[in-house]
């Protein structure tokens, strides 16, 4: 079975020379090792990267002995979040980020995965929330282009017990 060990970023390879496509949702574009099927029953291959990474729409997967397969982002059930004022949209982005929810920034709107609890919260805060079906390409985060799953930990790096309150630990994002 052919293996893909390398990802070429969109724009750094000739997409016209692709030997096929693979259409993946966001979760399947954030993997290290996974058996994949090329679109149109063109054959299976093994994604076998050195480490997990966020593969984006338009990237190319180099299949050993085969060529480059173009990655396409599959449409997913998402919500678009809009506000009348940009300051309100920034406030919504803060609430989404405070919950470590992957978000795609689209200028005058945000896209997040469909979630009725988040929809209710954001609507209650004044946002206009609309369901959409579209490819999802959220920001990589402050800790690199890591898969959506949180990214960073909260270890404190000091050697004492934690039988006390954490009032002295200020993470700056709601984990006090």
GROMACS .gro file of C-alpha atoms in nm:
model
  176
    1UNK     CA    1   0.000   0.000   0.000
    2UNK     CA    2   0.142   0.344  -0.090
    3UNK     CA    3   0.238   0.566   0.203
    4UNK     CA    4   0.222   0.943   0.244
    5UNK     CA    5   0.512   1.064   0.459
    6UNK     CA    6   0.514   1.426   0.345
    7UNK     CA    7   0.261   1.711   0.328
    8UNK     CA    8   0.319   1.989   0.076
    9UNK     CA    9   0.143   2.315   0.170
   10UNK     CA   10  -0.113   2.453  -0.076
   11UNK     CA   11   0.058   2.683  -0.324
   12UNK     CA   12   0.394   2.505  -0.298
   13UNK     CA   13   0.316   2.230  -0.546
   14UNK     CA   14   0.148   2.205  -0.888
   15UNK     CA   15  -0.210   2.099  -0.813
   16UNK     CA   16  -0.267   2.036  -1.186
   17UNK     CA   17  -0.034   1.736  -1.156
   18UNK     CA   18  -0.227   1.570  -0.872
   19UNK     CA   19  -0.286   1.196  -0.921
   20UNK     CA   20  -0.617   1.221  -0.739
   21UNK     CA   21  -0.794   1.373  -0.443
   22UNK     CA   22  -0.890   1.272  -0.093
   23UNK     CA   23  -1.180   1.451   0.078
   24UNK     CA   24  -1.157   1.465   0.456
   25UNK     CA   25  -1.341   1.633   0.741
   26UNK     CA   26  -1.144   1.838   0.994
   27UNK     CA   27  -1.087   1.549   1.237
   28UNK     CA   28  -0.940   1.333   0.961
   29UNK     CA   29  -0.714   1.622   0.853
   30UNK     CA   30  -0.557   1.628   1.201
   31UNK     CA   31  -0.394   1.289   1.211
   32UNK     CA   32  -0.054   1.127   1.200
   33UNK     CA   33  -0.135   0.775   1.085
   34UNK     CA   34  -0.453   0.665   0.912
   35UNK     CA   35  -0.564   0.446   0.622
   36UNK     CA   36  -0.733   0.668   0.362
   37UNK     CA   37  -0.921   0.609   0.036
   38UNK     CA   38  -0.868   0.834  -0.262
   39UNK     CA   39  -1.188   0.982  -0.404
   40UNK     CA   40  -1.356   0.787  -0.684
   41UNK     CA   41  -1.232   0.447  -0.568
   42UNK     CA   42  -0.884   0.534  -0.693
   43UNK     CA   43  -0.718   0.327  -0.423
   44UNK     CA   44  -0.618   0.326  -0.061
   45UNK     CA   45  -0.302   0.463   0.097
   46UNK     CA   46  -0.155   0.502   0.442
   47UNK     CA   47  -0.107   0.848   0.588
   48UNK     CA   48   0.212   0.794   0.788
   49UNK     CA   49   0.348   1.128   0.907
   50UNK     CA   50   0.629   1.175   1.161
   51UNK     CA   51   0.390   1.363   1.394
   52UNK     CA   52   0.026   1.476   1.396
   53UNK     CA   53  -0.042   1.795   1.204
   54UNK     CA   54  -0.327   1.999   1.065
   55UNK     CA   55  -0.358   1.920   0.695
   56UNK     CA   56  -0.540   2.200   0.513
   57UNK     CA   57  -0.759   2.216   0.205
   58UNK     CA   58  -0.533   2.232  -0.101
   59UNK     CA   59  -0.234   2.066   0.063
   60UNK     CA   60  -0.072   1.776  -0.121
   61UNK     CA   61   0.011   1.434   0.023
   62UNK     CA   62   0.320   1.282  -0.141
   63UNK     CA   63   0.251   0.912  -0.202
   64UNK     CA   64   0.573   0.715  -0.237
   65UNK     CA   65   0.601   0.583  -0.592
   66UNK     CA   66   0.263   0.725  -0.696
   67UNK     CA   67   0.260   1.106  -0.696
   68UNK     CA   68   0.078   1.378  -0.508
   69UNK     CA   69  -0.282   1.349  -0.388
   70UNK     CA   70  -0.468   1.677  -0.335
   71UNK     CA   71  -0.650   1.720  -0.004
   72UNK     CA   72  -1.004   1.859  -0.014
   73UNK     CA   73  -1.187   1.970   0.300
   74UNK     CA   74  -1.526   1.801   0.329
   75UNK     CA   75  -1.833   2.010   0.414
   76UNK     CA   76  -1.935   1.976   0.779
   77UNK     CA   77  -2.225   2.087   0.998
   78UNK     CA   78  -2.109   2.422   1.133
   79UNK     CA   79  -2.250   2.741   1.280
   80UNK     CA   80  -2.167   3.090   1.160
   81UNK     CA   81  -2.157   3.347   1.437
   82UNK     CA   82  -2.219   3.711   1.346
   83UNK     CA   83  -2.278   4.027   1.544
   84UNK     CA   84  -2.397   4.378   1.463
   85UNK     CA   85  -2.070   4.531   1.592
   86UNK     CA   86  -1.715   4.401   1.562
   87UNK     CA   87  -1.661   4.456   1.936
   88UNK     CA   88  -1.946   4.211   2.003
   89UNK     CA   89  -1.796   3.958   1.762
   90UNK     CA   90  -1.465   3.987   1.947
   91UNK     CA   91  -1.651   3.919   2.272
   92UNK     CA   92  -1.805   3.605   2.114
   93UNK     CA   93  -1.459   3.496   1.999
   94UNK     CA   94  -1.336   3.537   2.356
   95UNK     CA   95  -1.618   3.318   2.493
   96UNK     CA   96  -1.551   3.052   2.226
   97UNK     CA   97  -1.176   3.057   2.289
   98UNK     CA   98  -1.226   3.047   2.665
   99UNK     CA   99  -1.394   2.710   2.612
  100UNK     CA  100  -1.107   2.588   2.389
  101UNK     CA  101  -1.348   2.544   2.096
  102UNK     CA  102  -1.178   2.534   1.755
  103UNK     CA  103  -1.288   2.840   1.556
  104UNK     CA  104  -1.239   2.961   1.202
  105UNK     CA  105  -1.203   3.337   1.164
  106UNK     CA  106  -1.385   3.465   0.856
  107UNK     CA  107  -1.349   3.844   0.883
  108UNK     CA  108  -1.699   3.955   0.981
  109UNK     CA  109  -1.800   3.616   1.123
  110UNK     CA  110  -1.674   3.307   1.303
  111UNK     CA  111  -1.733   2.943   1.217
  112UNK     CA  112  -1.751   2.673   1.480
  113UNK     CA  113  -1.883   2.319   1.485
  114UNK     CA  114  -2.257   2.282   1.528
  115UNK     CA  115  -2.342   2.258   1.898
  116UNK     CA  116  -2.686   2.350   2.033
  117UNK     CA  117  -2.550   2.439   2.379
  118UNK     CA  118  -2.300   2.686   2.228
  119UNK     CA  119  -2.567   2.818   1.993
  120UNK     CA  120  -2.795   2.892   2.290
  121UNK     CA  121  -2.514   3.058   2.485
  122UNK     CA  122  -2.401   3.275   2.193
  123UNK     CA  123  -2.756   3.373   2.102
  124UNK     CA  124  -2.815   3.464   2.466
  125UNK     CA  125  -2.509   3.690   2.448
  126UNK     CA  126  -2.653   3.868   2.144
  127UNK     CA  127  -2.496   3.683   1.850
  128UNK     CA  128  -2.674   3.582   1.532
  129UNK     CA  129  -2.608   3.209   1.491
  130UNK     CA  130  -2.682   3.042   1.156
  131UNK     CA  131  -2.633   2.674   1.068
  132UNK     CA  132  -2.419   2.618   0.757
  133UNK     CA  133  -2.261   2.326   0.575
  134UNK     CA  134  -1.906   2.418   0.473
  135UNK     CA  135  -1.546   2.302   0.498
  136UNK     CA  136  -1.398   2.372   0.844
  137UNK     CA  137  -1.047   2.515   0.874
  138UNK     CA  138  -1.000   2.655   1.226
  139UNK     CA  139  -0.702   2.849   1.353
  140UNK     CA  140  -0.400   2.645   1.461
  141UNK     CA  141  -0.376   2.813   1.800
  142UNK     CA  142  -0.107   2.986   2.000
  143UNK     CA  143   0.091   2.667   2.048
  144UNK     CA  144   0.157   2.589   1.684
  145UNK     CA  145  -0.042   2.414   1.417
  146UNK     CA  146  -0.153   2.140   1.654
  147UNK     CA  147  -0.468   1.938   1.604
  148UNK     CA  148  -0.784   2.062   1.769
  149UNK     CA  149  -0.783   1.906   2.104
  150UNK     CA  150  -0.669   2.184   2.322
  151UNK     CA  151  -0.301   2.202   2.253
  152UNK     CA  152  -0.138   2.313   2.575
  153UNK     CA  153  -0.142   2.171   2.922
  154UNK     CA  154  -0.170   2.343   3.254
  155UNK     CA  155   0.109   2.189   3.459
  156UNK     CA  156   0.243   2.432   3.712
  157UNK     CA  157   0.602   2.307   3.727
  158UNK     CA  158   0.648   2.345   4.100
  159UNK     CA  159   0.703   2.070   4.352
  160UNK     CA  160   0.449   2.097   4.629
  161UNK     CA  161   0.115   1.940   4.705
  162UNK     CA  162  -0.209   2.086   4.583
  163UNK     CA  163  -0.415   2.062   4.901
  164UNK     CA  164  -0.474   2.436   4.880
  165UNK     CA  165  -0.678   2.665   4.659
  166UNK     CA  166  -0.538   2.783   4.330
  167UNK     CA  167  -0.593   3.152   4.394
  168UNK     CA  168  -0.225   3.218   4.322
  169UNK     CA  169  -0.238   3.055   3.978
  170UNK     CA  170  -0.351   3.297   3.710
  171UNK     CA  171  -0.385   3.135   3.371
  172UNK     CA  172  -0.569   3.429   3.224
  173UNK     CA  173  -0.840   3.225   3.056
  174UNK     CA  174  -1.092   3.112   3.315
  175UNK     CA  175  -0.903   2.827   3.482
  176UNK     CA  176  -0.852   3.000   3.818
   0.00000   0.00000   0.00000
